Amino acid sequence: MKQQLKDEITALLRPVSRQADIWVKWQKNPDTVKTYRDNDGQLVGITVFSTNDFHPHAQGFTSYVQLGSESLYPLLLADVQLIARKNHKDRLATWEYLPLSHFSEWLLAHGFTEWRQTVMPTVPLADIAVPHRRHQNKRLMTLPELKRDESNLYGELMWTSLSDYAHNHLINPVKKMDDFDEWPQQFADVIQDAPIAIANQTPHIGAYTFLFEDDPHVLTMSWVGANHINNLRALQAAQINWAKEHGFTTLRGEFDSTDYWAWTTLHEWPFRPAPVYAMLGCPLPQEETAQ
């Protein structure tokens, strides 16, 4: 991308927060940008196209249109549909922090719906009081312990977590994995010495919550599942106590509204309000054919 165009896009996006998705997507995909100009040649809008190999069905896009250029909306959408057909996609998806932009509101009036909300709230661990409890007939287990278990609890966890993830993303399906070894790669950076699952005597997994340290002293909960709320509460209470004992100061979550147990976790602990990241989408309309 030429420096002049970079400067133009930077000027166009100046009113937009640097945390907005249009900035993130542009910096990540600088070579997939389509520009829109007014009759005087001034840049008034851009769309950044994106794809995700893990969710291969959707054509992603993020757009920004300058106020006063709303007449471009139908053209932007038509261009996205064109790219989606070229890339053999069958649905469209875009993302934005609430409140939605005028363009996103327009999309909702033209066939799009909200597919999912995602939040990443935090809470100081000092604000959470959790008693230490013994768990009769249940075992708290780390990832290495699960791998060593002779009852194949590790295999059960992998299959269960993949099944849960696929169920929570039916509207934008995950790719088919012929090689099951590919799924555990999603957890390559999980904390190894923290409990991530609770197992009963059967033995079977009663609940799981994967833990990560994305930032120093910040424990992130993600990828959540359970067969009963009591199992999830017991596991996460133990995880919070473990975090306090190991120098963590903040608990963070990454929770999707389509994930029942993740959303339950959001309301189980005193997380502070956080920005809401909305995913909008629609099926790709069938291409009109000439009569």
CSV table of C-alpha atoms in Angstrom, one decimal:
chain,number,residue,atom,x,y,z
A,1,MET,CA,0.0,0.0,0.0
A,2,LYS,CA,1.4,3.4,-1.0
A,3,GLN,CA,2.2,5.9,1.7
A,4,GLN,CA,-0.3,8.5,0.2
A,5,LEU,CA,-3.2,6.0,0.6
A,6,LYS,CA,-2.1,5.1,4.1
A,7,ASP,CA,-2.1,8.8,5.0
A,8,GLU,CA,-5.6,9.2,3.4
A,9,ILE,CA,-7.0,6.3,5.3
A,10,THR,CA,-5.4,7.5,8.6
A,11,ALA,CA,-7.1,10.9,8.0
A,12,LEU,CA,-10.4,9.3,7.2
A,13,LEU,CA,-10.3,7.2,10.4
A,14,ARG,CA,-9.2,10.0,12.7
A,15,PRO,CA,-12.6,10.4,14.3
A,16,VAL,CA,-12.7,6.7,15.1
A,17,SER,CA,-11.2,5.2,18.3
A,18,ARG,CA,-7.9,3.3,17.7
A,19,GLN,CA,-9.5,0.3,19.5
A,20,ALA,CA,-12.3,0.2,16.9
A,21,ASP,CA,-12.4,-2.9,14.7
A,22,ILE,CA,-11.8,-0.9,11.5
A,23,TRP,CA,-8.3,0.1,12.7
A,24,VAL,CA,-7.5,-3.4,13.8
A,25,LYS,CA,-8.6,-5.1,10.6
A,26,TRP,CA,-6.9,-2.5,8.4
A,27,GLN,CA,-3.6,-2.9,10.2
A,28,LYS,CA,-3.9,-6.7,10.0
A,29,ASN,CA,-5.1,-6.9,6.4
A,30,PRO,CA,-3.7,-3.8,4.6
A,31,ASP,CA,-3.8,-5.5,1.2
A,32,THR,CA,-7.5,-6.3,1.3
A,33,VAL,CA,-8.8,-2.8,1.4
A,34,LYS,CA,-11.3,-1.4,-1.0
A,35,THR,CA,-11.7,2.4,-1.1
A,36,TYR,CA,-14.6,4.7,-2.0
A,37,ARG,CA,-14.3,8.3,-3.2
A,38,ASP,CA,-16.7,11.1,-3.8
A,39,ASN,CA,-17.1,13.0,-7.0
A,40,ASP,CA,-14.2,15.3,-6.0
A,41,GLY,CA,-11.9,12.3,-5.5
A,42,GLN,CA,-11.9,12.6,-1.7
A,43,LEU,CA,-11.7,9.3,0.2
A,44,VAL,CA,-15.0,8.9,2.1
A,45,GLY,CA,-15.2,5.2,2.9
A,46,ILE,CA,-13.2,1.9,3.1
A,47,THR,CA,-14.0,-1.8,3.5
A,48,VAL,CA,-11.4,-4.3,4.8
A,49,PHE,CA,-12.1,-7.9,3.8
A,50,SER,CA,-11.0,-10.8,6.0
A,51,THR,CA,-11.3,-14.6,6.2
A,52,ASN,CA,-10.8,-17.1,9.0
A,53,ASP,CA,-9.5,-20.6,8.2
A,54,PHE,CA,-11.0,-21.9,11.4
A,55,HIS,CA,-14.4,-20.6,10.4
A,56,PRO,CA,-14.2,-21.0,6.6
A,57,HIS,CA,-17.8,-20.4,5.6
A,58,ALA,CA,-18.0,-16.6,6.2
A,59,GLN,CA,-16.7,-13.7,4.3
A,60,GLY,CA,-15.6,-11.2,6.9
A,61,PHE,CA,-15.7,-7.4,6.3
A,62,THR,CA,-15.3,-4.2,8.3
A,63,SER,CA,-16.4,-0.9,6.8
A,64,TYR,CA,-16.2,2.8,7.7
A,65,VAL,CA,-18.1,5.5,5.8
A,66,GLN,CA,-17.8,9.2,6.4
A,67,LEU,CA,-20.9,10.9,7.6
A,68,GLY,CA,-22.8,12.4,4.7
A,69,SER,CA,-21.9,9.5,2.4
A,70,GLU,CA,-24.6,7.1,3.4
A,71,SER,CA,-25.6,6.6,-0.3
A,72,LEU,CA,-22.6,4.3,-0.6
A,73,TYR,CA,-24.0,1.7,1.7
A,74,PRO,CA,-25.7,-0.4,-1.0
A,75,LEU,CA,-22.5,-0.3,-3.1
A,76,LEU,CA,-20.4,-1.5,-0.1
A,77,LEU,CA,-22.7,-4.4,0.6
A,78,ALA,CA,-22.8,-5.4,-3.1
A,79,ASP,CA,-19.0,-5.4,-3.2
A,80,VAL,CA,-18.8,-7.6,-0.1
A,81,GLN,CA,-21.2,-10.0,-1.7
A,82,LEU,CA,-19.1,-10.0,-4.9
A,83,ILE,CA,-15.9,-10.9,-2.9
A,84,ALA,CA,-17.8,-13.5,-0.9
A,85,ARG,CA,-18.9,-15.3,-4.1
A,86,LYS,CA,-15.4,-15.1,-5.5
A,87,ASN,CA,-14.0,-16.6,-2.3
A,88,HIS,CA,-16.7,-19.4,-2.3
A,89,LYS,CA,-18.3,-18.2,0.9
A,90,ASP,CA,-21.9,-18.7,1.8
A,91,ARG,CA,-22.4,-16.1,4.5
A,92,LEU,CA,-21.3,-12.6,5.5
A,93,ALA,CA,-20.0,-11.4,8.9
A,94,THR,CA,-18.9,-8.1,10.4
A,95,TRP,CA,-17.9,-7.0,13.9
A,96,GLU,CA,-18.2,-3.8,15.9
A,97,TYR,CA,-18.2,-2.6,19.4
A,98,LEU,CA,-21.6,-1.3,20.7
A,99,PRO,CA,-23.1,1.2,20.1
A,100,LEU,CA,-23.4,0.2,16.5
A,101,SER,CA,-22.5,2.6,13.7
A,102,HIS,CA,-25.1,4.0,11.3
A,103,PHE,CA,-23.8,1.5,8.7
A,104,SER,CA,-24.3,-1.5,11.0
A,105,GLU,CA,-27.8,-0.3,11.8
A,106,TRP,CA,-28.5,-0.1,8.1
A,107,LEU,CA,-27.2,-3.6,7.7
A,108,LEU,CA,-29.7,-4.8,10.4
A,109,ALA,CA,-32.4,-3.3,8.3
A,110,HIS,CA,-31.2,-5.1,5.2
A,111,GLY,CA,-31.1,-8.7,6.1
A,112,PHE,CA,-28.4,-8.9,8.8
A,113,THR,CA,-29.0,-10.1,12.4
A,114,GLU,CA,-26.9,-10.0,15.5
A,115,TRP,CA,-25.2,-13.4,15.7
A,116,ARG,CA,-23.2,-13.0,18.9
A,117,GLN,CA,-22.0,-10.7,21.6
A,118,THR,CA,-18.5,-11.1,23.2
A,119,VAL,CA,-17.3,-9.4,26.3
A,120,MET,CA,-13.9,-9.5,28.0
A,121,PRO,CA,-14.6,-8.1,31.5
A,122,THR,CA,-12.2,-8.0,34.4
A,123,VAL,CA,-12.3,-7.9,38.2
A,124,PRO,CA,-9.6,-7.6,40.8
A,125,LEU,CA,-9.1,-11.0,42.5
A,126,ALA,CA,-9.0,-9.2,45.8
A,127,ASP,CA,-12.7,-8.4,45.2
A,128,ILE,CA,-13.7,-12.1,45.1
A,129,ALA,CA,-14.0,-14.0,48.4
A,130,VAL,CA,-14.0,-17.7,47.8
A,131,PRO,CA,-13.7,-20.2,50.6
A,132,HIS,CA,-11.3,-23.2,50.3
A,133,ARG,CA,-13.3,-26.4,50.0
A,134,ARG,CA,-12.6,-30.1,49.8
A,135,HIS,CA,-14.3,-31.7,46.9
A,136,GLN,CA,-15.4,-35.2,48.0
A,137,ASN,CA,-15.3,-37.8,45.3
A,138,LYS,CA,-14.1,-35.2,42.8
A,139,ARG,CA,-10.6,-34.4,41.5
A,140,LEU,CA,-9.2,-31.0,40.3
A,141,MET,CA,-6.9,-31.7,37.4
A,142,THR,CA,-4.3,-29.8,35.4
A,143,LEU,CA,-3.7,-30.4,31.8
A,144,PRO,CA,-0.6,-32.7,32.3
A,145,GLU,CA,-2.6,-34.7,34.9
A,146,LEU,CA,-5.4,-35.2,32.4
A,147,LYS,CA,-2.9,-36.4,29.8
A,148,ARG,CA,-1.4,-38.9,32.2
A,149,ASP,CA,-4.8,-40.2,33.4
A,150,GLU,CA,-5.4,-43.9,32.4
A,151,SER,CA,-9.1,-43.3,31.9
A,152,ASN,CA,-8.5,-41.1,28.9
A,153,LEU,CA,-9.9,-38.0,30.6
A,154,TYR,CA,-7.8,-35.9,28.3
A,155,GLY,CA,-9.4,-37.4,25.2
A,156,GLU,CA,-12.8,-36.8,26.8
A,157,LEU,CA,-11.9,-33.1,27.5
A,158,MET,CA,-10.8,-32.6,23.9
A,159,TRP,CA,-13.8,-34.1,22.4
A,160,THR,CA,-16.2,-32.4,24.8
A,161,SER,CA,-14.6,-29.0,24.3
A,162,LEU,CA,-14.6,-29.3,20.5
A,163,SER,CA,-18.3,-30.4,20.6
A,164,ASP,CA,-19.2,-27.5,22.8
A,165,TYR,CA,-17.3,-25.1,20.7
A,166,ALA,CA,-19.0,-26.3,17.5
A,167,HIS,CA,-22.4,-26.2,19.1
A,168,ASN,CA,-21.8,-22.6,20.3
A,169,HIS,CA,-20.8,-21.5,16.7
A,170,LEU,CA,-23.5,-23.2,14.6
A,171,ILE,CA,-24.3,-19.9,12.9
A,172,ASN,CA,-20.7,-19.6,11.7
A,173,PRO,CA,-19.5,-23.2,11.7
A,174,VAL,CA,-16.0,-24.3,12.6
A,175,LYS,CA,-14.1,-26.2,9.9
A,176,LYS,CA,-14.2,-30.0,9.8
A,177,MET,CA,-11.0,-31.4,11.3
A,178,ASP,CA,-9.8,-34.7,9.8
A,179,ASP,CA,-6.9,-34.6,12.1
A,180,PHE,CA,-8.1,-34.5,15.7
A,181,ASP,CA,-4.6,-33.3,16.8
A,182,GLU,CA,-5.4,-29.9,15.3
A,183,TRP,CA,-7.9,-29.0,18.0
A,184,PRO,CA,-5.5,-29.2,21.0
A,185,GLN,CA,-3.3,-26.7,19.3
A,186,GLN,CA,-5.9,-24.1,20.3
A,187,PHE,CA,-4.8,-24.6,23.9
A,188,ALA,CA,-1.1,-24.6,23.3
A,189,ASP,CA,-0.6,-21.7,25.8
A,190,VAL,CA,-2.9,-22.9,28.5
A,191,ILE,CA,-1.4,-22.7,32.0
A,192,GLN,CA,0.1,-26.1,32.8
A,193,ASP,CA,0.1,-26.1,36.6
A,194,ALA,CA,-3.4,-24.7,37.1
A,195,PRO,CA,-6.5,-26.8,37.5
A,196,ILE,CA,-8.6,-26.7,34.3
A,197,ALA,CA,-11.1,-29.5,34.9
A,198,ILE,CA,-12.9,-31.3,37.6
A,199,ALA,CA,-13.6,-35.0,37.3
A,200,ASN,CA,-15.9,-37.3,39.3
A,201,GLN,CA,-15.4,-40.9,40.4
A,202,THR,CA,-16.9,-42.4,37.3
A,203,PRO,CA,-14.5,-41.0,36.0
A,204,HIS,CA,-15.9,-38.3,33.7
A,205,ILE,CA,-15.3,-34.6,33.2
A,206,GLY,CA,-17.8,-32.6,35.3
A,207,ALA,CA,-16.7,-29.1,34.2
A,208,TYR,CA,-13.8,-27.4,32.5
A,209,THR,CA,-12.5,-23.8,32.1
A,210,PHE,CA,-9.2,-23.2,30.3
A,211,LEU,CA,-6.9,-20.7,31.9
A,212,PHE,CA,-4.4,-18.4,30.2
A,213,GLU,CA,-2.0,-15.6,31.2
A,214,ASP,CA,-2.4,-13.3,28.2
A,215,ASP,CA,-0.9,-10.4,30.3
A,216,PRO,CA,1.3,-10.4,33.3
A,217,HIS,CA,-0.6,-11.2,36.5
A,218,VAL,CA,-3.9,-11.4,34.6
A,219,LEU,CA,-5.7,-14.8,34.6
A,220,THR,CA,-8.0,-15.2,31.7
A,221,MET,CA,-10.9,-17.7,31.7
A,222,SER,CA,-12.0,-19.0,28.4
A,223,TRP,CA,-13.4,-22.1,26.7
A,224,VAL,CA,-16.0,-23.1,29.4
A,225,GLY,CA,-18.2,-26.2,29.7
A,226,ALA,CA,-20.0,-28.2,32.4
A,227,ASN,CA,-22.6,-30.9,33.0
A,228,HIS,CA,-23.9,-29.1,36.1
A,229,ILE,CA,-23.6,-25.6,37.6
A,230,ASN,CA,-22.3,-27.0,40.9
A,231,ASN,CA,-19.3,-28.6,39.1
A,232,LEU,CA,-18.5,-25.3,37.3
A,233,ARG,CA,-18.7,-23.3,40.5
A,234,ALA,CA,-16.5,-25.7,42.4
A,235,LEU,CA,-13.9,-25.7,39.6
A,236,GLN,CA,-13.8,-21.9,39.1
A,237,ALA,CA,-13.7,-21.2,42.8
A,238,ALA,CA,-10.6,-23.5,43.0
A,239,GLN,CA,-9.1,-21.7,40.0
A,240,ILE,CA,-9.6,-18.3,41.7
A,241,ASN,CA,-7.9,-19.5,44.9
A,242,TRP,CA,-5.1,-21.0,42.8
A,243,ALA,CA,-4.7,-17.6,41.0
A,244,LYS,CA,-4.4,-15.7,44.3
A,245,GLU,CA,-1.8,-18.2,45.6
A,246,HIS,CA,0.3,-17.8,42.4
A,247,GLY,CA,0.6,-14.0,42.3
A,248,PHE,CA,-2.2,-13.1,39.9
A,249,THR,CA,-4.0,-9.9,40.7
A,250,THR,CA,-6.8,-9.7,38.1
A,251,LEU,CA,-9.4,-12.1,36.7
A,252,ARG,CA,-10.4,-11.6,33.1
A,253,GLY,CA,-13.0,-13.5,31.0
A,254,GLU,CA,-13.6,-14.0,27.3
A,255,PHE,CA,-17.3,-14.9,27.0
A,256,ASP,CA,-19.7,-15.3,24.1
A,257,SER,CA,-23.4,-14.9,24.4
A,258,THR,CA,-24.0,-18.1,22.4
A,259,ASP,CA,-22.1,-20.1,25.0
A,260,TYR,CA,-24.4,-20.9,27.9
A,261,TRP,CA,-21.7,-21.8,30.4
A,262,ALA,CA,-19.5,-18.9,29.5
A,263,TRP,CA,-22.4,-16.5,29.9
A,264,THR,CA,-23.2,-18.2,33.2
A,265,THR,CA,-19.6,-17.6,34.3
A,266,LEU,CA,-20.0,-13.9,33.4
A,267,HIS,CA,-22.8,-13.6,35.9
A,268,GLU,CA,-21.4,-15.9,38.5
A,269,TRP,CA,-18.5,-13.6,39.5
A,270,PRO,CA,-18.4,-9.9,40.1
A,271,PHE,CA,-17.0,-8.8,36.8
A,272,ARG,CA,-17.0,-5.1,36.0
A,273,PRO,CA,-18.9,-3.8,32.9
A,274,ALA,CA,-16.9,-4.2,29.7
A,275,PRO,CA,-17.3,-3.1,26.1
A,276,VAL,CA,-19.6,-5.4,24.1
A,277,TYR,CA,-18.3,-6.7,20.8
A,278,ALA,CA,-21.1,-7.6,18.4
A,279,MET,CA,-21.0,-9.9,15.5
A,280,LEU,CA,-23.5,-9.3,12.7
A,281,GLY,CA,-24.1,-11.6,9.8
A,282,CYS,CA,-26.4,-12.9,7.2
A,283,PRO,CA,-26.6,-15.7,4.6
A,284,LEU,CA,-25.1,-14.7,1.2
A,285,PRO,CA,-28.1,-14.0,-1.1
A,286,GLN,CA,-28.4,-16.1,-4.2
A,287,GLU,CA,-27.0,-14.3,-7.2
A,288,GLU,CA,-29.7,-13.0,-9.5
A,289,THR,CA,-29.6,-14.5,-12.9
A,290,ALA,CA,-30.7,-12.8,-16.1
A,291,GLN,CA,-34.1,-13.8,-17.5
